[in-house]
PDB file of C-alpha atoms and ligand atoms in Angstrom:
ATOM      1  CA  UNK A   1     -24.158  33.326 164.662  1.00  0.00           C
ATOM      2  CA  UNK A   2     -21.959  33.302 167.773  1.00  0.00           C
ATOM      3  CA  UNK A   3     -18.330  34.078 166.915  1.00  0.00           C
ATOM      4  CA  UNK A   4     -16.074  31.371 168.350  1.00  0.00           C
ATOM      5  CA  UNK A   5     -13.090  32.252 170.511  1.00  0.00           C
ATOM      6  CA  UNK A   6      -9.591  30.777 170.540  1.00  0.00           C
ATOM      7  CA  UNK A   7     -10.498  29.204 173.903  1.00  0.00           C
ATOM      8  CA  UNK A   8     -13.574  27.516 172.362  1.00  0.00           C
ATOM      9  CA  UNK A   9     -11.620  25.899 169.533  1.00  0.00           C
ATOM     10  CA  UNK A  10      -8.604  25.003 171.684  1.00  0.00           C
ATOM     11  CA  UNK A  11     -10.872  23.292 174.223  1.00  0.00           C
ATOM     12  CA  UNK A  12     -12.477  21.262 171.442  1.00  0.00           C
ATOM     13  CA  UNK A  13      -9.164  20.220 169.863  1.00  0.00           C
ATOM     14  CA  UNK A  14      -8.083  18.955 173.307  1.00  0.00           C
ATOM     15  CA  UNK A  15     -11.284  17.012 174.060  1.00  0.00           C
ATOM     16  CA  UNK A  16     -12.288  15.672 170.636  1.00  0.00           C
ATOM     17  CA  UNK A  17     -11.722  12.022 171.667  1.00  0.00           C
ATOM     18  CA  UNK A  18     -13.657  12.470 174.933  1.00  0.00           C
ATOM     19  CA  UNK A  19     -16.508  14.156 173.121  1.00  0.00           C
ATOM     20  CA  UNK A  20     -16.685  11.347 170.568  1.00  0.00           C
ATOM     21  CA  UNK A  21     -16.558   8.668 173.295  1.00  0.00           C
ATOM     22  CA  UNK A  22     -19.519  10.317 175.055  1.00  0.00           C
ATOM     23  CA  UNK A  23     -21.358  10.628 171.753  1.00  0.00           C
ATOM     24  CA  UNK A  24     -20.755   6.950 170.949  1.00  0.00           C
ATOM     25  CA  UNK A  25     -22.005   5.870 174.403  1.00  0.00           C
ATOM     26  CA  UNK A  26     -25.191   7.900 174.005  1.00  0.00           C
ATOM     27  CA  UNK A  27     -25.923   7.339 170.308  1.00  0.00           C
ATOM     28  CA  UNK A  28     -23.866   4.323 169.241  1.00  0.00           C
ATOM     29  CA  UNK A  29     -22.335   6.593 166.586  1.00  0.00           C
ATOM     30  CA  UNK A  30     -18.865   8.047 166.160  1.00  0.00           C
ATOM     31  CA  UNK A  31     -18.381  11.293 164.198  1.00  0.00           C
ATOM     32  CA  UNK A  32     -17.819   9.425 160.903  1.00  0.00           C
ATOM     33  CA  UNK A  33     -20.943   7.247 161.266  1.00  0.00           C
ATOM     34  CA  UNK A  34     -22.984  10.263 162.376  1.00  0.00           C
ATOM     35  CA  UNK A  35     -21.841  12.262 159.336  1.00  0.00           C
ATOM     36  CA  UNK A  36     -22.597   9.430 156.921  1.00  0.00           C
ATOM     37  CA  UNK A  37     -25.956   8.793 158.593  1.00  0.00           C
ATOM     38  CA  UNK A  38     -26.778  12.463 158.077  1.00  0.00           C
ATOM     39  CA  UNK A  39     -25.914  12.803 154.393  1.00  0.00           C
ATOM     40  CA  UNK A  40     -27.940   9.747 153.360  1.00  0.00           C
ATOM     41  CA  UNK A  41     -30.664   7.404 154.719  1.00  0.00           C
ATOM     42  CA  UNK A  42     -29.606   4.587 154.848  1.00  0.00           C
ATOM     43  CA  UNK A  43     -26.021   5.740 155.415  1.00  0.00           C
ATOM     44  CA  UNK A  44     -23.620   5.509 152.436  1.00  0.00           C
ATOM     45  CA  UNK A  45     -19.832   5.138 152.516  1.00  0.00           C
ATOM     46  CA  UNK A  46     -18.207   8.523 151.833  1.00  0.00           C
ATOM     47  CA  UNK A  47     -14.510   8.591 150.717  1.00  0.00           C
ATOM     48  CA  UNK A  48     -13.280  10.582 153.742  1.00  0.00           C
ATOM     49  CA  UNK A  49     -10.107   8.491 154.180  1.00  0.00           C
ATOM     50  CA  UNK A  50      -7.203  10.197 152.415  1.00  0.00           C
ATOM     51  CA  UNK A  51      -9.357  12.999 150.977  1.00  0.00           C
ATOM     52  CA  UNK A  52      -7.116  16.037 150.480  1.00  0.00           C
ATOM     53  CA  UNK A  53      -8.726  18.872 152.425  1.00  0.00           C
ATOM     54  CA  UNK A  54      -7.340  22.358 153.104  1.00  0.00           C
ATOM     55  CA  UNK A  55      -8.524  24.920 155.673  1.00  0.00           C
ATOM     56  CA  UNK A  56      -7.897  28.471 154.447  1.00  0.00           C
ATOM     57  CA  UNK A  57      -7.688  31.227 157.115  1.00  0.00           C
ATOM     58  CA  UNK A  58      -9.721  34.327 156.186  1.00  0.00           C
ATOM     59  CA  UNK A  59      -8.578  37.741 157.461  1.00  0.00           C
ATOM     60  CA  UNK A  60     -11.638  39.836 156.456  1.00  0.00           C
ATOM     61  CA  UNK A  61     -14.011  41.506 158.935  1.00  0.00           C
ATOM     62  CA  UNK A  62     -13.081  40.660 162.531  1.00  0.00           C
ATOM     63  CA  UNK A  63     -10.157  38.666 161.145  1.00  0.00           C
ATOM     64  CA  UNK A  64      -8.621  35.309 161.938  1.00  0.00           C
ATOM     65  CA  UNK A  65      -9.638  33.403 165.074  1.00  0.00           C
ATOM     66  CA  UNK A  66      -6.444  31.912 166.478  1.00  0.00           C
ATOM     67  CA  UNK A  67      -6.668  28.114 166.315  1.00  0.00           C
ATOM     68  CA  UNK A  68      -9.883  28.029 164.241  1.00  0.00           C
ATOM     69  CA  UNK A  69      -8.390  26.596 161.020  1.00  0.00           C
ATOM     70  CA  UNK A  70      -6.182  24.256 163.100  1.00  0.00           C
ATOM     71  CA  UNK A  71      -9.253  22.964 164.923  1.00  0.00           C
ATOM     72  CA  UNK A  72     -11.064  22.349 161.623  1.00  0.00           C
ATOM     73  CA  UNK A  73      -8.008  20.374 160.443  1.00  0.00           C
ATOM     74  CA  UNK A  74      -7.864  18.425 163.739  1.00  0.00           C
ATOM     75  CA  UNK A  75     -11.487  17.326 163.204  1.00  0.00           C
ATOM     76  CA  UNK A  76     -10.846  16.407 159.544  1.00  0.00           C
ATOM     77  CA  UNK A  77      -7.754  14.350 160.434  1.00  0.00           C
ATOM     78  CA  UNK A  78      -9.843  12.658 163.144  1.00  0.00           C
ATOM     79  CA  UNK A  79     -12.184  11.600 160.312  1.00  0.00           C
ATOM     80  CA  UNK A  80      -9.232  10.194 158.318  1.00  0.00           C
ATOM     81  CA  UNK A  81      -8.798  13.063 155.842  1.00  0.00           C
ATOM     82  CA  UNK A  82      -5.346  14.235 154.660  1.00  0.00           C
ATOM     83  CA  UNK A  83      -5.926  17.781 155.950  1.00  0.00           C
ATOM     84  CA  UNK A  84      -3.761  20.869 156.492  1.00  0.00           C
ATOM     85  CA  UNK A  85      -3.953  24.639 157.012  1.00  0.00           C
ATOM     86  CA  UNK A  86      -2.698  26.651 154.041  1.00  0.00           C
ATOM     87  CA  UNK A  87       0.426  28.745 154.736  1.00  0.00           C
ATOM     88  CA  UNK A  88      -1.237  31.765 153.172  1.00  0.00           C
ATOM     89  CA  UNK A  89      -4.678  33.235 154.065  1.00  0.00           C
ATOM     90  CA  UNK A  90      -7.443  34.523 151.788  1.00  0.00           C
ATOM     91  CA  UNK A  91      -7.100  34.392 147.998  1.00  0.00           C
ATOM     92  CA  UNK A  92      -3.426  33.363 148.202  1.00  0.00           C
ATOM     93  CA  UNK A  93      -4.566  30.464 150.393  1.00  0.00           C
ATOM     94  CA  UNK A  94      -7.261  29.412 147.913  1.00  0.00           C
ATOM     95  CA  UNK A  95      -4.678  29.502 145.094  1.00  0.00           C
ATOM     96  CA  UNK A  96      -2.201  27.547 147.255  1.00  0.00           C
ATOM     97  CA  UNK A  97      -4.849  24.890 147.893  1.00  0.00           C
ATOM     98  CA  UNK A  98      -5.762  24.596 144.197  1.00  0.00           C
ATOM     99  CA  UNK A  99      -2.088  24.323 143.226  1.00  0.00           C
ATOM    100  CA  UNK A 100      -1.800  21.463 145.727  1.00  0.00           C
ATOM    101  CA  UNK A 101      -4.561  19.444 143.990  1.00  0.00           C
ATOM    102  CA  UNK A 102      -6.916  19.775 146.944  1.00  0.00           C
ATOM    103  CA  UNK A 103     -10.311  18.006 146.850  1.00  0.00           C
ATOM    104  CA  UNK A 104     -12.144  20.244 149.341  1.00  0.00           C
ATOM    105  CA  UNK A 105     -11.514  23.710 150.834  1.00  0.00           C
ATOM    106  CA  UNK A 106     -12.919  24.847 154.177  1.00  0.00           C
ATOM    107  CA  UNK A 107     -13.102  28.619 154.797  1.00  0.00           C
ATOM    108  CA  UNK A 108     -15.093  30.997 156.992  1.00  0.00           C
ATOM    109  CA  UNK A 109     -15.537  34.743 157.265  1.00  0.00           C
ATOM    110  CA  UNK A 110     -17.752  36.527 159.821  1.00  0.00           C
ATOM    111  CA  UNK A 111     -20.947  35.578 157.952  1.00  0.00           C
ATOM    112  CA  UNK A 112     -20.478  32.150 156.366  1.00  0.00           C
ATOM    113  CA  UNK A 113     -18.568  28.923 156.965  1.00  0.00           C
ATOM    114  CA  UNK A 114     -18.464  26.769 153.832  1.00  0.00           C
ATOM    115  CA  UNK A 115     -16.790  23.731 152.259  1.00  0.00           C
ATOM    116  CA  UNK A 116     -16.068  23.781 148.516  1.00  0.00           C
ATOM    117  CA  UNK A 117     -15.443  20.652 146.437  1.00  0.00           C
ATOM    118  CA  UNK A 118     -12.924  21.698 143.763  1.00  0.00           C
ATOM    119  CA  UNK A 119     -13.976  18.878 141.425  1.00  0.00           C
ATOM    120  CA  UNK A 120     -17.766  18.791 141.708  1.00  0.00           C
ATOM    121  CA  UNK A 121     -18.112  22.547 142.478  1.00  0.00           C
ATOM    122  CA  UNK A 122     -20.442  21.581 145.349  1.00  0.00           C
ATOM    123  CA  UNK A 123     -20.664  24.291 148.057  1.00  0.00           C
ATOM    124  CA  UNK A 124     -21.764  23.099 151.530  1.00  0.00           C
ATOM    125  CA  UNK A 125     -22.945  25.521 154.259  1.00  0.00           C
ATOM    126  CA  UNK A 126     -22.230  24.987 157.984  1.00  0.00           C
ATOM    127  CA  UNK A 127     -25.657  26.025 159.333  1.00  0.00           C
ATOM    128  CA  UNK A 128     -27.789  23.214 157.785  1.00  0.00           C
ATOM    129  CA  UNK A 129     -24.888  20.755 158.194  1.00  0.00           C
ATOM    130  CA  UNK A 130     -24.706  21.481 161.938  1.00  0.00           C
ATOM    131  CA  UNK A 131     -28.494  21.388 162.319  1.00  0.00           C
ATOM    132  CA  UNK A 132     -28.875  18.086 160.456  1.00  0.00           C
ATOM    133  CA  UNK A 133     -25.961  16.479 162.297  1.00  0.00           C
ATOM    134  CA  UNK A 134     -27.403  17.382 165.694  1.00  0.00           C
ATOM    135  CA  UNK A 135     -30.832  16.030 164.654  1.00  0.00           C
ATOM    136  CA  UNK A 136     -29.127  12.744 163.708  1.00  0.00           C
ATOM    137  CA  UNK A 137     -27.499  12.644 167.157  1.00  0.00           C
ATOM    138  CA  UNK A 138     -30.821  13.376 168.913  1.00  0.00           C
ATOM    139  CA  UNK A 139     -32.645  10.723 166.851  1.00  0.00           C
ATOM    140  CA  UNK A 140     -29.951   8.095 167.510  1.00  0.00           C
ATOM    141  CA  UNK A 141     -29.986   8.882 171.251  1.00  0.00           C
ATOM    142  CA  UNK A 142     -33.798   8.755 171.419  1.00  0.00           C
ATOM    143  CA  UNK A 143     -34.067   5.663 169.200  1.00  0.00           C
ATOM    144  CA  UNK A 144     -36.586   7.349 166.912  1.00  0.00           C
ATOM    145  CA  UNK A 145     -38.273  10.779 166.518  1.00  0.00           C
ATOM    146  CA  UNK A 146     -41.497   9.368 165.082  1.00  0.00           C
ATOM    147  CA  UNK A 147     -44.366  11.243 166.836  1.00  0.00           C
ATOM    148  CA  UNK A 148     -41.948  12.290 169.598  1.00  0.00           C
ATOM    149  CA  UNK A 149     -42.438  15.823 170.959  1.00  0.00           C
ATOM    150  CA  UNK A 150     -39.265  17.880 170.451  1.00  0.00           C
ATOM    151  CA  UNK A 151     -38.875  21.359 171.964  1.00  0.00           C
ATOM    152  CA  UNK A 152     -36.973  23.534 169.453  1.00  0.00           C
ATOM    153  CA  UNK A 153     -35.442  26.735 170.833  1.00  0.00           C
ATOM    154  CA  UNK A 154     -34.753  29.410 168.177  1.00  0.00           C
ATOM    155  CA  UNK A 155     -35.573  29.820 164.491  1.00  0.00           C
ATOM    156  CA  UNK A 156     -32.362  31.395 163.269  1.00  0.00           C
ATOM    157  CA  UNK A 157     -30.414  29.775 160.380  1.00  0.00           C
ATOM    158  CA  UNK A 158     -29.561  26.633 162.403  1.00  0.00           C
ATOM    159  CA  UNK A 159     -33.008  26.479 164.075  1.00  0.00           C
ATOM    160  CA  UNK A 160     -34.911  26.747 160.766  1.00  0.00           C
ATOM    161  CA  UNK A 161     -32.800  23.979 159.217  1.00  0.00           C
ATOM    162  CA  UNK A 162     -33.341  21.847 162.323  1.00  0.00           C
ATOM    163  CA  UNK A 163     -37.102  22.431 162.127  1.00  0.00           C
ATOM    164  CA  UNK A 164     -37.167  21.087 158.557  1.00  0.00           C
ATOM    165  CA  UNK A 165     -35.080  18.063 159.495  1.00  0.00           C
ATOM    166  CA  UNK A 166     -37.027  17.283 162.689  1.00  0.00           C
ATOM    167  CA  UNK A 167     -40.357  17.429 160.827  1.00  0.00           C
ATOM    168  CA  UNK A 168     -38.940  15.247 158.034  1.00  0.00           C
ATOM    169  CA  UNK A 169     -37.885  12.675 160.686  1.00  0.00           C
ATOM    170  CA  UNK A 170     -41.482  12.532 162.003  1.00  0.00           C
ATOM    171  CA  UNK A 171     -41.140  14.646 165.151  1.00  0.00           C
ATOM    172  CA  UNK A 172     -43.955  16.793 166.621  1.00  0.00           C
ATOM    173  CA  UNK A 173     -42.042  20.068 166.905  1.00  0.00           C
ATOM    174  CA  UNK A 174     -42.934  22.602 169.582  1.00  0.00           C
ATOM    175  CA  UNK A 175     -41.041  25.874 169.131  1.00  0.00           C
ATOM    176  CA  UNK A 176     -40.042  28.835 171.268  1.00  0.00           C
ATOM    177  CA  UNK A 177     -39.098  31.909 169.217  1.00  0.00           C
ATOM    178  CA  UNK A 178     -39.669  35.337 170.775  1.00  0.00           C
ATOM    179  CA  UNK A 179     -39.099  37.084 167.404  1.00  0.00           C
ATOM    180  CA  UNK A 180     -42.590  37.084 165.817  1.00  0.00           C
ATOM    181  CA  UNK A 181     -41.281  37.750 162.302  1.00  0.00           C
ATOM    182  CA  UNK A 182     -38.998  34.692 162.465  1.00  0.00           C
ATOM    183  CA  UNK A 183     -41.900  32.593 163.747  1.00  0.00           C
ATOM    184  CA  UNK A 184     -44.245  33.807 160.991  1.00  0.00           C
ATOM    185  CA  UNK A 185     -41.563  33.265 158.331  1.00  0.00           C
ATOM    186  CA  UNK A 186     -41.187  29.629 159.411  1.00  0.00           C
ATOM    187  CA  UNK A 187     -44.940  29.034 159.582  1.00  0.00           C
ATOM    188  CA  UNK A 188     -45.495  30.809 156.240  1.00  0.00           C
ATOM    189  CA  UNK A 189     -43.237  28.322 154.433  1.00  0.00           C
ATOM    190  CA  UNK A 190     -45.554  25.596 155.734  1.00  0.00           C
ATOM    191  CA  UNK A 191     -43.346  24.172 158.468  1.00  0.00           C
ATOM    192  CA  UNK A 192     -45.660  22.242 160.863  1.00  0.00           C
ATOM    193  CA  UNK A 193     -44.547  23.849 164.157  1.00  0.00           C
ATOM    194  CA  UNK A 194     -46.495  24.412 167.408  1.00  0.00           C
ATOM    195  CA  UNK A 195     -45.476  27.748 169.008  1.00  0.00           C
ATOM    196  CA  UNK A 196     -45.320  27.323 172.801  1.00  0.00           C
ATOM    197  CA  UNK A 197     -44.027  29.120 175.876  1.00  0.00           C
ATOM    198  CA  UNK A 198     -40.741  27.811 177.318  1.00  0.00           C
ATOM    199  CA  UNK A 199     -42.507  26.614 180.488  1.00  0.00           C
ATOM    200  CA  UNK A 200     -45.173  24.673 178.542  1.00  0.00           C
ATOM    201  CA  UNK A 201     -42.568  23.190 176.224  1.00  0.00           C
ATOM    202  CA  UNK A 202     -40.334  22.062 179.074  1.00  0.00           C
ATOM    203  CA  UNK A 203     -43.321  20.502 180.871  1.00  0.00           C
ATOM    204  CA  UNK A 204     -44.194  18.367 177.824  1.00  0.00           C
ATOM    205  CA  UNK A 205     -40.937  17.617 176.005  1.00  0.00           C
ATOM    206  CA  UNK A 206     -38.082  15.273 177.042  1.00  0.00           C
ATOM    207  CA  UNK A 207     -36.228  15.991 173.792  1.00  0.00           C
ATOM    208  CA  UNK A 208     -34.807  19.530 173.480  1.00  0.00           C
ATOM    209  CA  UNK A 209     -32.945  21.204 170.572  1.00  0.00           C
ATOM    210  CA  UNK A 210     -31.133  24.443 171.494  1.00  0.00           C
ATOM    211  CA  UNK A 211     -30.328  26.629 168.467  1.00  0.00           C
ATOM    212  CA  UNK A 212     -30.128  29.905 170.393  1.00  0.00           C
ATOM    213  CA  UNK A 213     -27.181  32.272 170.842  1.00  0.00           C
ATOM    214  CA  UNK A 214     -28.351  32.896 174.427  1.00  0.00           C
ATOM    215  CA  UNK A 215     -27.298  30.816 177.419  1.00  0.00           C
ATOM    216  CA  UNK A 216     -28.108  29.561 180.910  1.00  0.00           C
ATOM    217  CA  UNK A 217     -31.911  29.890 180.980  1.00  0.00           C
ATOM    218  CA  UNK A 218     -32.824  26.224 181.574  1.00  0.00           C
ATOM    219  CA  UNK A 219     -31.925  24.974 185.043  1.00  0.00           C
ATOM    220  CA  UNK A 220     -31.521  21.504 186.600  1.00  0.00           C
ATOM    221  CA  UNK A 221     -35.111  21.595 187.883  1.00  0.00           C
ATOM    222  CA  UNK A 222     -36.367  21.813 184.289  1.00  0.00           C
ATOM    223  CA  UNK A 223     -34.766  18.536 183.158  1.00  0.00           C
ATOM    224  CA  UNK A 224     -35.309  14.873 184.186  1.00  0.00           C
ATOM    225  CA  UNK A 225     -33.444  11.551 183.994  1.00  0.00           C
ATOM    226  CA  UNK A 226     -34.863  10.973 180.497  1.00  0.00           C
ATOM    227  CA  UNK A 227     -34.223  14.433 179.036  1.00  0.00           C
ATOM    228  CA  UNK A 228     -31.888  14.491 175.993  1.00  0.00           C
ATOM    229  CA  UNK A 229     -30.578  17.832 174.688  1.00  0.00           C
ATOM    230  CA  UNK A 230     -29.000  18.521 171.298  1.00  0.00           C
ATOM    231  CA  UNK A 231     -27.207  21.854 171.724  1.00  0.00           C
ATOM    232  CA  UNK A 232     -25.463  23.361 168.710  1.00  0.00           C
ATOM    233  CA  UNK A 233     -26.362  26.776 170.155  1.00  0.00           C
ATOM    234  CA  UNK A 234     -23.452  28.751 171.646  1.00  0.00           C
ATOM    235  CA  UNK A 235     -23.558  29.305 174.605  1.00  0.00           C
ATOM    236  CA  UNK A 236     -25.699  26.421 175.858  1.00  0.00           C
ATOM    237  CA  UNK A 237     -29.230  27.248 177.072  1.00  0.00           C
ATOM    238  CA  UNK A 238     -28.542  24.923 180.021  1.00  0.00           C
ATOM    239  CA  UNK A 239     -27.016  26.169 183.273  1.00  0.00           C
ATOM    240  CA  UNK A 240     -23.880  24.371 184.544  1.00  0.00           C
ATOM    241  CA  UNK A 241     -26.124  22.571 187.088  1.00  0.00           C
ATOM    242  CA  UNK A 242     -28.481  21.423 184.318  1.00  0.00           C
ATOM    243  CA  UNK A 243     -25.507  20.310 182.186  1.00  0.00           C
ATOM    244  CA  UNK A 244     -24.175  18.300 185.132  1.00  0.00           C
ATOM    245  CA  UNK A 245     -27.591  16.687 185.614  1.00  0.00           C
ATOM    246  CA  UNK A 246     -27.745  15.767 181.911  1.00  0.00           C
ATOM    247  CA  UNK A 247     -24.163  14.496 181.608  1.00  0.00           C
ATOM    248  CA  UNK A 248     -23.607  12.904 178.148  1.00  0.00           C
ATOM    249  CA  UNK A 249     -27.303  13.579 177.369  1.00  0.00           C
ATOM    250  CA  UNK A 250     -26.166  17.211 176.866  1.00  0.00           C
ATOM    251  CA  UNK A 251     -24.720  16.971 173.322  1.00  0.00           C
ATOM    252  CA  UNK A 252     -22.720  20.179 172.911  1.00  0.00           C
ATOM    253  CA  UNK A 253     -19.498  21.299 171.195  1.00  0.00           C
ATOM    254  CA  UNK A 254     -18.690  24.238 168.839  1.00  0.00           C
ATOM    255  CA  UNK A 255     -17.556  22.648 165.535  1.00  0.00           C
ATOM    256  CA  UNK A 256     -17.007  18.858 165.339  1.00  0.00           C
ATOM    257  CA  UNK A 257     -20.454  17.679 164.253  1.00  0.00           C
ATOM    258  CA  UNK A 258     -20.836  20.561 161.754  1.00  0.00           C
ATOM    259  CA  UNK A 259     -17.404  19.985 160.154  1.00  0.00           C
ATOM    260  CA  UNK A 260     -17.939  16.194 159.981  1.00  0.00           C
ATOM    261  CA  UNK A 261     -21.265  16.589 158.150  1.00  0.00           C
ATOM    262  CA  UNK A 262     -19.819  19.328 155.884  1.00  0.00           C
ATOM    263  CA  UNK A 263     -16.933  17.029 154.900  1.00  0.00           C
ATOM    264  CA  UNK A 264     -19.245  14.078 154.168  1.00  0.00           C
ATOM    265  CA  UNK A 265     -21.700  16.296 152.246  1.00  0.00           C
ATOM    266  CA  UNK A 266     -18.849  17.843 150.215  1.00  0.00           C
ATOM    267  CA  UNK A 267     -17.354  14.426 149.304  1.00  0.00           C
ATOM    268  CA  UNK A 268     -20.446  12.205 148.885  1.00  0.00           C
TER     269      UNK A 268
HETATM  270  O1  2YC B 301     -10.001  32.212 161.382  1.00  0.00           O
HETATM  271  C1  2YC B 301     -10.674  32.559 160.397  1.00  0.00           C
HETATM  272  O2  2YC B 301     -10.439  32.234 159.215  1.00  0.00           O
HETATM  273  C2  2YC B 301     -11.901  33.436 160.663  1.00  0.00           C
HETATM  274  N1  2YC B 301     -12.222  34.251 159.486  1.00  0.00           N
HETATM  275  C3  2YC B 301     -13.079  32.509 161.037  1.00  0.00           C
HETATM  276  C4  2YC B 301     -14.360  33.282 161.423  1.00  0.00           C
HETATM  277  C5  2YC B 301     -15.458  32.292 161.829  1.00  0.00           C
HETATM  278  C6  2YC B 301     -16.680  33.038 162.339  1.00  0.00           C
HETATM  279  N2  2YC B 301     -17.722  32.043 162.623  1.00  0.00           N
HETATM  280  C7  2YC B 301     -17.764  31.441 163.812  1.00  0.00           C
HETATM  281  O3  2YC B 301     -17.083  31.742 164.767  1.00  0.00           O
HETATM  282  C8  2YC B 301     -18.681  30.233 164.006  1.00  0.00           C
HETATM  283  C9  2YC B 301     -18.971  29.394 162.820  1.00  0.00           C
HETATM  284  C10 2YC B 301     -17.808  28.580 162.461  1.00  0.00           C
HETATM  285  C11 2YC B 301     -20.096  28.550 163.320  1.00  0.00           C
HETATM  286  C12 2YC B 301     -20.658  29.397 164.317  1.00  0.00           C
HETATM  287  N3  2YC B 301     -19.867  30.438 164.587  1.00  0.00           N
HETATM  288 MG1   MG B 302     -27.941  28.672 173.304  1.00  0.00          MG
END
């Protein structure tokens, strides 16, 4: 999992509206609709408006990322939640949130980013939420994934969740994963995936899902006017030239889609 920087989260807080406008142009969905369309098919109405949600800073490990909890709250308020950052971090912050009759807590350490519903005791993890949300965006942009070839890059926690979701949405998934043990693990659990080389995959697939922590290895010459890329991976696999060629068809940001799906999944 790539550790976000203060620059990453600040940039997102500043461009949340622009990102959502581009997403809506490409997919017809705003963050709320995308989140609801991810937690249920057909989409259900989730009580996001006015939900009391607290982001609790966590100081363990590499410590607090400046602006991280504020960015989570900015996304939640964008969804209509009554959200705030607790004054205290860690356990004091959790206690503060409970004393304030909070519905959902968001907190992250170096290993996990979760949302906890204080009433239903539901615990939602960021990795599958991010993966599923980006598959929803790719499907909405493409119209359908039924029998469409999708090139999946990476079988880490987000990539594995995306593989499950892509297969469940009817896609023919071609995968690039240099780590043989990760590839075998995915195939052993019966996931219908076609291992390919990057070159073969790029030559056959117009739909690409980047779930890798590595960046800048797909250039403008590898994409076309019909390529659509869902890129939760940080940094993006696409070079700046490729990103420019893709424009809004390069769906990429560090937190918004994951947090939106986590909130909907925690409150549904
Ligand atoms: O500010 C804080 O509370 C820190 N403890 C937060 C650490 C988050 C570490 N994880 C990441 O940077 C992200 C995840 C949110 C998703 C991918 N990497
Ligand atoms: Mg990447």
